[in-house]
Amino acid sequence: MAKGNINVSVENIFPLIKKFLYNDHEIFLRELVSNATDATLKLKHLSNIGETKVEYGNPIIEIKINKEDKTLHIIDQGIGMTEEEVQKYINEVAFSGAEDFISKHKDAEKEGIIGHFGLGFYSAFMVADKVEIITKSYTDAPAVQWVCDGSPQFDLGPSDKKDRGTEIILHIAEDSSEFLEEYKIRELLLKYNRFMPIPIKFGTKEETLPLPEGADKDAKPEKVIVDDIINNPNPAWTKSPSELKDEDYKAFYHELYPMQFDEPLFYIHLNVDYPFHLTGILFFPKLANNLNLDKDKIQLYQNQVFVTDEVKGIVPDFLMLLRGVIDSPDIPLNVSRSYLQADGAVKKISSYITKKVADKMVSLINENREDFEKKWNDIKVVIEYGMISEEKFYEKSDKFALYPTVDHIYYTFDELKDKIKDQQTDKDGKLVILYASNLDEQDQYIQTAKQKGYEVLLLDSPIVPHLIQKLETSKENISFVRVDADHINNLIKKDENTVSILTDEEKETLKKEIEENIDSKTYTISLENLSKEDAPFILTQPEFMRRMKDMQQVGGGMFGMMGNFPETYNLVINTNSPLASEILKKDNKGEKASIIKQALDLAKLSQNILKGKDLTDFIKRSYEMIK
């Protein structure tokens, strides 16, 4: 039995591994199963290129718990190790066997060899106070056994193992006894290894065989005990899109997220070989009534090994509401393979994903416009956020971004422009796009605009203020105005003049009378010569002020630092309304004040801002008027 010291560059690396390298001790199982997978895939590669006559067969990885001995076993049927290889790959900490293998066999990377750092094996010492390796190489070399108790000393000697492959035996430490529980190991295998490329056996299960054709009606199906293979070695994202149907994508979505009962709206299959390797499938979920946005996230894999579902950086912010899988061996991870490191490759991958999503949106709207329109409300926040935050995405958005009207007609921007340019171009040649954010609250203004023959968009997502700001600054000679921002004649100014029935002197008197009976800090009064059919008092909020307030509410960068905007409104007085003349005629100051307050409250009521004591006073005053 040989004895020796593990070659490390510090006095004792194990405390460092245990305390600092891995934040989460459960990672040990991911690392050891990944090593077992590597060993199996190496053998497959050597077999494929004819460097070994050993029959590859149908190898599996087996995980076993022995509660009596307090051991956990990870057993593979892979390439195994000779005594020299144990010395080289186990006793030289941070000498990665995978990297050494890939350097000799350049094509091996295509086989999905996982390891990069050579430290994964030592994560075992986070949960074990002794680790054994029993291994036999695929060559004729004799089997060997390696034993270490977590100190730099090890024992290395012969073993009577007959079959090729490696068995890792962890003697679980007292403070890690949870890893001897079946439910815990199953949970970890399903979390990290459920899509590993080699079948993973964890115990057995009972299955019922289907009855053969023509079986007697009283025949009972036979039950058999089979290996419990807990992973799917060939998940959808590893296949070519030509191999998959819509049902396959939907089935994979529910395999990823078993608690999601809605079908995904769309899916995007990612597959790129240059300038980086990346595969994956992204799904647009139904967002409207979803309560699991924080729970069901995009999952990041590296060669089918789960890394994290914190994918900020590699996935653009606007796509963080999507679900699915991204798998890339080129994603730079920290040494414990637990999180992303900042890198130029990450930005390239993020740009690629953005482009693929934009291209998918173009194809979807071209292939089935009607279906795309039906799903618009479920995806619009993602699309609109992308238009604001990703310039490359915005540049393509005119081909698929939709602008629905209050009558549920959907236009692309160019279609909208062609539809409204004759009616909604003002006297200065600017195209004015009217929109509403709430059908019920702004109905009065919507109907007035429609009577003029104008189209009114329904833009009701929370980020609309930012979106229209983006559109106004990037497109020429357009402006968006909410339909209740002013009287319709002022929203789209034409070369039309309406004569007032009041003299200039009467107008001044009317304005003074109203100013005396309202709060001058909240309302800015303007007199307009409107038609007799228009409301006598019209309350509007300036587009700029309202938009800044909306931006502030959803987090508007500089707008969030400007403090709260005051509640200010324009009060438009229709000088041609019968009520304007009635106010001027009244001699009784009390009656005059009552009429002005009533008209103002009616205007506030139309804007849904009459509340509290003002509403109570309005109701009381209204009853007194009809006594």
CSV table of C-alpha atoms in Angstrom, one decimal, residues 204-549:
chain,number,residue,atom,x,y,z
A,204,THR,CA,-35.9,0.8,-8.4
A,205,LYS,CA,-39.6,1.2,-9.0
A,206,GLU,CA,-42.6,-0.9,-9.8
A,207,GLU,CA,-44.1,-0.7,-13.3
A,208,THR,CA,-47.3,-2.2,-14.7
A,209,LEU,CA,-46.8,-3.9,-18.1
A,210,PRO,CA,-49.5,-3.3,-20.7
A,211,LEU,CA,-51.8,-6.2,-21.5
A,212,PRO,CA,-51.0,-8.0,-24.8
A,213,GLU,CA,-53.5,-7.8,-27.7
A,214,GLY,CA,-56.3,-10.3,-27.4
A,215,ALA,CA,-55.8,-10.8,-23.6
A,216,ASP,CA,-58.7,-12.2,-21.7
A,217,LYS,CA,-60.9,-9.5,-20.3
A,218,ASP,CA,-60.3,-10.7,-16.8
A,219,ALA,CA,-56.6,-10.8,-17.2
A,220,LYS,CA,-54.6,-8.7,-14.7
A,221,PRO,CA,-51.6,-6.7,-16.0
A,222,GLU,CA,-48.2,-7.9,-14.8
A,223,LYS,CA,-46.2,-5.8,-12.4
A,224,VAL,CA,-42.4,-5.7,-12.7
A,225,ILE,CA,-39.5,-4.1,-10.8
A,226,VAL,CA,-37.3,-1.9,-13.0
A,227,ASP,CA,-34.4,0.5,-12.5
A,228,ASP,CA,-35.6,4.0,-11.5
A,229,ILE,CA,-33.9,6.2,-14.1
A,230,ILE,CA,-34.6,9.6,-12.8
A,231,ASN,CA,-33.2,11.7,-15.6
A,232,ASN,CA,-34.0,12.5,-19.3
A,233,PRO,CA,-30.6,12.0,-21.1
A,234,ASN,CA,-32.0,13.5,-24.4
A,235,PRO,CA,-34.0,16.6,-23.5
A,236,ALA,CA,-35.7,18.6,-26.3
A,237,TRP,CA,-33.0,21.3,-26.5
A,238,THR,CA,-30.3,18.8,-27.5
A,239,LYS,CA,-32.3,17.7,-30.6
A,240,SER,CA,-32.7,19.4,-34.0
A,241,PRO,CA,-35.9,21.5,-34.4
A,242,SER,CA,-36.7,19.2,-37.4
A,243,GLU,CA,-37.1,16.3,-35.0
A,244,LEU,CA,-39.6,18.1,-32.8
A,245,LYS,CA,-43.3,18.8,-33.2
A,246,ASP,CA,-45.4,21.4,-31.3
A,247,GLU,CA,-46.5,18.7,-28.9
A,248,ASP,CA,-42.9,17.9,-28.1
A,249,TYR,CA,-42.1,21.5,-27.2
A,250,LYS,CA,-45.2,21.7,-25.0
A,251,ALA,CA,-44.4,18.4,-23.3
A,252,PHE,CA,-40.8,19.7,-22.5
A,253,TYR,CA,-42.3,22.9,-21.1
A,254,HIS,CA,-44.3,20.9,-18.6
A,255,GLU,CA,-41.3,18.7,-17.9
A,256,LEU,CA,-39.3,21.8,-16.9
A,257,TYR,CA,-42.2,23.3,-15.0
A,258,PRO,CA,-44.5,20.6,-13.7
A,259,MET,CA,-46.7,23.1,-11.7
A,260,GLN,CA,-47.5,25.1,-14.8
A,261,PHE,CA,-50.8,24.1,-16.3
A,262,ASP,CA,-51.2,26.7,-19.0
A,263,GLU,CA,-49.6,26.0,-22.4
A,264,PRO,CA,-46.8,28.3,-23.5
A,265,LEU,CA,-47.8,30.9,-26.1
A,266,PHE,CA,-44.6,30.6,-28.3
A,267,TYR,CA,-41.3,28.9,-28.2
A,268,ILE,CA,-37.9,29.8,-29.7
A,269,HIS,CA,-35.4,27.1,-30.4
A,270,LEU,CA,-31.8,28.4,-30.0
A,271,ASN,CA,-29.0,26.6,-31.9
A,272,VAL,CA,-25.6,28.3,-32.7
A,273,ASP,CA,-22.1,26.9,-33.4
A,274,TYR,CA,-20.2,30.1,-34.1
A,275,PRO,CA,-18.8,32.3,-32.6
A,276,PHE,CA,-19.8,30.3,-29.6
A,277,HIS,CA,-21.7,27.1,-28.8
A,278,LEU,CA,-25.2,27.6,-27.5
A,279,THR,CA,-28.4,25.6,-27.6
A,280,GLY,CA,-31.7,26.0,-25.7
A,281,ILE,CA,-35.4,26.6,-25.9
A,282,LEU,CA,-37.2,29.8,-24.6
A,283,PHE,CA,-40.9,29.9,-24.0
A,284,PHE,CA,-43.3,32.9,-23.8
A,285,PRO,CA,-45.6,32.0,-20.9
A,286,LYS,CA,-49.0,33.4,-20.2
A,287,LEU,CA,-48.2,36.3,-18.0
A,288,ALA,CA,-51.6,37.8,-17.2
A,289,ASN,CA,-52.6,35.7,-14.1
A,290,ASN,CA,-49.2,34.1,-13.4
A,291,LEU,CA,-48.2,33.9,-9.7
A,292,ASN,CA,-44.9,32.0,-10.3
A,293,LEU,CA,-42.8,34.5,-12.1
A,294,ASP,CA,-40.1,34.4,-9.4
A,295,LYS,CA,-40.2,30.7,-9.1
A,296,ASP,CA,-40.2,29.4,-12.7
A,297,LYS,CA,-37.2,31.1,-14.3
A,298,ILE,CA,-34.9,30.4,-17.3
A,299,GLN,CA,-32.5,27.7,-16.3
A,300,LEU,CA,-28.8,27.9,-17.3
A,301,TYR,CA,-27.0,24.6,-18.1
A,302,GLN,CA,-23.5,23.8,-19.1
A,303,ASN,CA,-23.3,20.5,-21.1
A,304,GLN,CA,-26.7,19.5,-19.6
A,305,VAL,CA,-25.5,20.2,-16.0
A,306,PHE,CA,-27.8,22.6,-14.2
A,307,VAL,CA,-25.8,25.7,-13.1
A,308,THR,CA,-28.3,28.4,-12.0
A,309,ASP,CA,-31.6,30.1,-12.7
A,310,GLU,CA,-30.1,33.5,-12.0
A,311,VAL,CA,-29.4,34.3,-15.6
A,312,LYS,CA,-29.2,38.1,-15.4
A,313,GLY,CA,-26.4,39.2,-17.8
A,314,ILE,CA,-26.6,36.4,-20.3
A,315,VAL,CA,-30.4,36.9,-20.9
A,316,PRO,CA,-31.4,40.5,-21.7
A,317,ASP,CA,-33.5,42.1,-19.0
A,318,PHE,CA,-36.6,42.3,-21.1
A,319,LEU,CA,-36.6,38.5,-21.5
A,320,MET,CA,-36.3,37.7,-17.8
A,321,LEU,CA,-40.1,37.0,-17.8
A,322,LEU,CA,-39.6,34.1,-20.2
A,323,ARG,CA,-39.0,30.5,-19.3
A,324,GLY,CA,-36.9,27.7,-20.7
A,325,VAL,CA,-33.3,26.5,-20.9
A,326,ILE,CA,-30.0,27.9,-22.2
A,327,ASP,CA,-27.1,25.5,-22.5
A,328,SER,CA,-23.6,26.6,-23.5
A,329,PRO,CA,-20.1,25.2,-22.7
A,330,ASP,CA,-18.7,28.7,-23.6
A,331,ILE,CA,-20.4,30.5,-20.7
A,332,PRO,CA,-17.7,31.7,-18.3
A,333,LEU,CA,-18.4,30.5,-14.8
A,334,ASN,CA,-16.5,30.9,-11.6
A,335,VAL,CA,-14.3,28.1,-10.4
A,336,SER,CA,-17.2,26.4,-8.5
A,337,ARG,CA,-19.5,26.5,-11.6
A,338,SER,CA,-22.1,28.4,-9.5
A,339,TYR,CA,-22.5,31.7,-11.2
A,340,LEU,CA,-21.5,33.7,-14.3
A,341,GLN,CA,-18.4,35.8,-14.6
A,342,ALA,CA,-18.3,39.0,-16.5
A,343,ASP,CA,-17.0,38.3,-20.0
A,344,GLY,CA,-17.2,39.5,-23.6
A,345,ALA,CA,-18.8,36.2,-24.6
A,346,VAL,CA,-21.7,36.8,-22.3
A,347,LYS,CA,-22.5,40.0,-24.2
A,348,LYS,CA,-22.3,38.2,-27.5
A,349,ILE,CA,-24.7,35.5,-26.3
A,350,SER,CA,-27.1,38.1,-24.9
A,351,SER,CA,-27.1,39.9,-28.3
A,352,TYR,CA,-27.7,36.6,-30.1
A,353,ILE,CA,-30.7,35.8,-27.9
A,354,THR,CA,-32.1,39.2,-28.6
A,355,LYS,CA,-31.8,38.8,-32.3
A,356,LYS,CA,-33.4,35.3,-32.2
A,357,VAL,CA,-36.4,36.6,-30.3
A,358,ALA,CA,-36.9,39.5,-32.7
A,359,ASP,CA,-36.6,37.1,-35.7
A,360,LYS,CA,-39.1,34.8,-34.1
A,361,MET,CA,-41.6,37.6,-33.6
A,362,VAL,CA,-41.3,38.5,-37.3
A,363,SER,CA,-41.9,35.0,-38.4
A,364,LEU,CA,-44.9,34.5,-36.1
A,365,ILE,CA,-46.7,37.6,-37.2
A,366,ASN,CA,-46.1,36.8,-40.9
A,367,GLU,CA,-47.2,33.2,-40.5
A,368,ASN,CA,-50.4,33.8,-38.6
A,369,ARG,CA,-51.3,37.4,-38.0
A,370,GLU,CA,-54.7,36.6,-36.4
A,371,ASP,CA,-53.1,34.3,-33.8
A,372,PHE,CA,-50.4,36.8,-33.0
A,373,GLU,CA,-53.0,39.5,-32.4
A,374,LYS,CA,-54.9,37.2,-30.0
A,375,LYS,CA,-51.8,36.7,-27.9
A,376,TRP,CA,-50.6,40.3,-28.0
A,377,ASN,CA,-51.9,41.2,-24.6
A,378,ASP,CA,-50.0,38.4,-23.0
A,379,ILE,CA,-46.7,39.3,-24.6
A,380,LYS,CA,-46.9,43.1,-25.1
A,381,VAL,CA,-45.0,44.0,-21.8
A,382,VAL,CA,-42.1,41.9,-22.9
A,383,ILE,CA,-42.0,43.3,-26.4
A,384,GLU,CA,-42.5,46.9,-25.2
A,385,TYR,CA,-39.8,46.6,-22.6
A,386,GLY,CA,-37.4,45.1,-25.3
A,387,MET,CA,-38.2,48.1,-27.5
A,388,ILE,CA,-37.2,50.5,-24.7
A,389,SER,CA,-34.1,48.7,-23.5
A,390,GLU,CA,-32.5,47.0,-26.5
A,391,GLU,CA,-31.7,49.1,-29.5
A,392,LYS,CA,-31.2,46.1,-31.9
A,393,PHE,CA,-34.5,44.8,-30.8
A,394,TYR,CA,-36.2,48.2,-31.3
A,395,GLU,CA,-34.7,48.5,-34.8
A,396,LYS,CA,-36.7,45.3,-35.9
A,397,SER,CA,-39.8,46.1,-33.8
A,398,ASP,CA,-41.7,47.9,-36.6
A,399,LYS,CA,-42.2,44.5,-38.3
A,400,PHE,CA,-44.0,43.0,-35.3
A,401,ALA,CA,-44.9,45.5,-32.6
A,402,LEU,CA,-48.7,46.1,-32.6
A,403,TYR,CA,-50.8,49.1,-31.6
A,404,PRO,CA,-54.3,48.1,-30.8
A,405,THR,CA,-57.2,50.6,-31.0
A,406,VAL,CA,-60.0,51.0,-28.5
A,407,ASP,CA,-62.1,49.1,-31.0
A,408,HIS,CA,-59.7,46.1,-31.0
A,409,ILE,CA,-58.1,46.7,-34.4
A,410,TYR,CA,-54.4,46.0,-34.5
A,411,TYR,CA,-51.9,48.0,-36.5
A,412,THR,CA,-48.2,47.9,-37.0
A,413,PHE,CA,-46.7,51.4,-36.8
A,414,ASP,CA,-46.6,51.8,-40.6
A,415,GLU,CA,-50.1,50.6,-40.9
A,416,LEU,CA,-51.3,53.0,-38.2
A,417,LYS,CA,-49.4,55.9,-39.9
A,418,ASP,CA,-51.1,55.2,-43.2
A,419,LYS,CA,-54.5,54.9,-41.6
A,420,ILE,CA,-54.5,58.2,-39.6
A,421,LYS,CA,-52.2,60.5,-41.6
A,422,ASP,CA,-55.0,62.3,-43.5
A,423,GLN,CA,-57.3,62.9,-40.4
A,424,GLN,CA,-54.8,63.3,-37.6
A,425,THR,CA,-52.1,65.6,-39.1
A,426,ASP,CA,-52.3,69.0,-37.4
A,427,LYS,CA,-52.0,72.4,-39.0
A,428,ASP,CA,-48.2,72.3,-38.5
A,429,GLY,CA,-47.8,69.0,-40.4
A,430,LYS,CA,-47.2,66.8,-37.2
A,431,LEU,CA,-48.9,63.4,-37.0
A,432,VAL,CA,-50.8,63.3,-33.6
A,433,ILE,CA,-51.4,59.8,-32.3
A,434,LEU,CA,-54.2,59.7,-29.7
A,435,TYR,CA,-54.3,57.0,-27.1
A,436,ALA,CA,-56.2,56.0,-24.0
A,437,SER,CA,-55.0,54.1,-21.0
A,438,ASN,CA,-58.3,53.1,-19.4
A,439,LEU,CA,-61.4,52.5,-21.5
A,440,ASP,CA,-63.9,53.2,-18.7
A,441,GLU,CA,-62.3,56.2,-17.1
A,442,GLN,CA,-61.6,58.0,-20.4
A,443,ASP,CA,-64.8,56.9,-22.3
A,444,GLN,CA,-66.1,60.5,-22.6
A,445,TYR,CA,-62.9,61.7,-24.3
A,446,ILE,CA,-62.7,58.6,-26.5
A,447,GLN,CA,-66.2,59.1,-27.8
A,448,THR,CA,-65.5,62.8,-28.5
A,449,ALA,CA,-62.4,61.8,-30.5
A,450,LYS,CA,-64.3,59.1,-32.4
A,451,GLN,CA,-67.0,61.6,-33.3
A,452,LYS,CA,-64.3,63.6,-35.1
A,453,GLY,CA,-63.3,60.4,-37.0
A,454,TYR,CA,-60.1,60.0,-35.1
A,455,GLU,CA,-58.5,56.6,-34.2
A,456,VAL,CA,-57.7,56.1,-30.5
A,457,LEU,CA,-55.2,53.5,-29.5
A,458,LEU,CA,-55.5,51.5,-26.2
A,459,LEU,CA,-52.0,51.6,-24.6
A,460,ASP,CA,-52.5,50.3,-21.1
A,461,SER,CA,-49.3,48.6,-20.1
A,462,PRO,CA,-47.3,50.1,-17.2
A,463,ILE,CA,-44.3,51.0,-19.3
A,464,VAL,CA,-46.2,52.9,-22.0
A,465,PRO,CA,-44.9,56.4,-21.0
A,466,HIS,CA,-41.4,55.2,-21.6
A,467,LEU,CA,-42.4,53.5,-24.9
A,468,ILE,CA,-44.0,56.6,-26.4
A,469,GLN,CA,-41.1,58.7,-25.3
A,470,LYS,CA,-38.8,56.3,-27.2
A,471,LEU,CA,-41.1,56.4,-30.3
A,472,GLU,CA,-41.3,60.2,-30.3
A,473,THR,CA,-37.5,60.7,-30.1
A,474,SER,CA,-36.7,58.1,-32.8
A,475,LYS,CA,-39.4,58.7,-35.4
A,476,GLU,CA,-39.9,62.0,-37.2
A,477,ASN,CA,-42.7,64.5,-36.7
A,478,ILE,CA,-45.0,62.5,-34.5
A,479,SER,CA,-46.4,63.0,-31.0
A,480,PHE,CA,-48.5,60.8,-28.8
A,481,VAL,CA,-51.2,62.5,-26.7
A,482,ARG,CA,-53.5,60.9,-24.3
A,483,VAL,CA,-57.1,61.5,-25.3
A,484,ASP,CA,-58.0,63.3,-22.1
A,485,ALA,CA,-54.9,65.6,-22.1
A,486,ASP,CA,-56.9,68.6,-23.6
A,487,HIS,CA,-60.1,69.4,-25.5
A,488,ILE,CA,-60.1,67.5,-28.7
A,489,ASN,CA,-59.7,70.7,-30.8
A,490,ASN,CA,-56.5,71.4,-28.9
A,491,LEU,CA,-55.1,67.9,-29.2
A,492,ILE,CA,-55.1,68.1,-33.0
A,493,LYS,CA,-55.1,71.7,-34.0
A,494,LYS,CA,-56.7,72.5,-37.3
A,495,ASP,CA,-57.2,75.8,-39.2
A,496,GLU,CA,-60.7,76.2,-37.8
A,497,ASN,CA,-62.0,79.1,-35.7
A,498,THR,CA,-65.2,79.0,-33.7
A,499,VAL,CA,-66.6,82.4,-32.7
A,500,SER,CA,-67.6,83.0,-29.1
A,501,ILE,CA,-71.0,84.3,-28.2
A,502,LEU,CA,-69.4,86.3,-25.4
A,503,THR,CA,-67.6,89.6,-25.7
A,504,ASP,CA,-64.0,89.9,-24.5
A,505,GLU,CA,-65.3,91.9,-21.5
A,506,GLU,CA,-67.8,89.1,-20.6
A,507,LYS,CA,-65.0,86.5,-20.9
A,508,GLU,CA,-62.8,88.4,-18.5
A,509,THR,CA,-65.7,88.7,-16.0
A,510,LEU,CA,-66.5,84.9,-16.4
A,511,LYS,CA,-62.8,84.0,-15.8
A,512,LYS,CA,-62.7,86.2,-12.7
A,513,GLU,CA,-65.9,84.7,-11.3
A,514,ILE,CA,-64.6,81.2,-11.7
A,515,GLU,CA,-61.1,82.0,-10.3
A,516,GLU,CA,-62.8,83.3,-7.1
A,517,ASN,CA,-64.6,80.0,-6.5
A,518,ILE,CA,-61.9,77.4,-7.3
A,519,ASP,CA,-58.4,76.4,-6.0
A,520,SER,CA,-56.1,78.4,-8.2
A,521,LYS,CA,-53.1,76.2,-7.2
A,522,THR,CA,-54.7,73.1,-8.6
A,523,TYR,CA,-56.4,74.4,-11.7
A,524,THR,CA,-55.2,76.6,-14.6
A,525,ILE,CA,-58.2,78.2,-16.3
A,526,SER,CA,-58.4,78.7,-20.0
A,527,LEU,CA,-61.4,79.9,-22.0
A,528,GLU,CA,-62.1,78.2,-25.3
A,529,ASN,CA,-64.6,78.9,-28.0
A,530,LEU,CA,-66.1,75.4,-28.4
A,531,SER,CA,-69.4,74.3,-29.8
A,532,LYS,CA,-72.6,74.5,-27.7
A,533,GLU,CA,-72.7,70.6,-27.7
A,534,ASP,CA,-69.4,70.4,-25.8
A,535,ALA,CA,-69.3,70.2,-22.0
A,536,PRO,CA,-69.3,73.5,-20.2
A,537,PHE,CA,-66.3,72.6,-18.0
A,538,ILE,CA,-63.6,70.2,-19.2
A,539,LEU,CA,-60.9,69.0,-17.0
A,540,THR,CA,-57.6,67.8,-18.5
A,541,GLN,CA,-54.1,67.1,-17.4
A,542,PRO,CA,-51.2,68.4,-19.5
A,543,GLU,CA,-49.6,65.5,-21.4
A,544,PHE,CA,-46.1,66.3,-20.3
A,545,MET,CA,-46.9,66.5,-16.6
A,546,ARG,CA,-49.1,63.4,-16.6
A,547,ARG,CA,-46.5,61.4,-18.5
A,548,MET,CA,-43.7,62.4,-16.1
A,549,LYS,CA,-45.8,61.3,-13.2
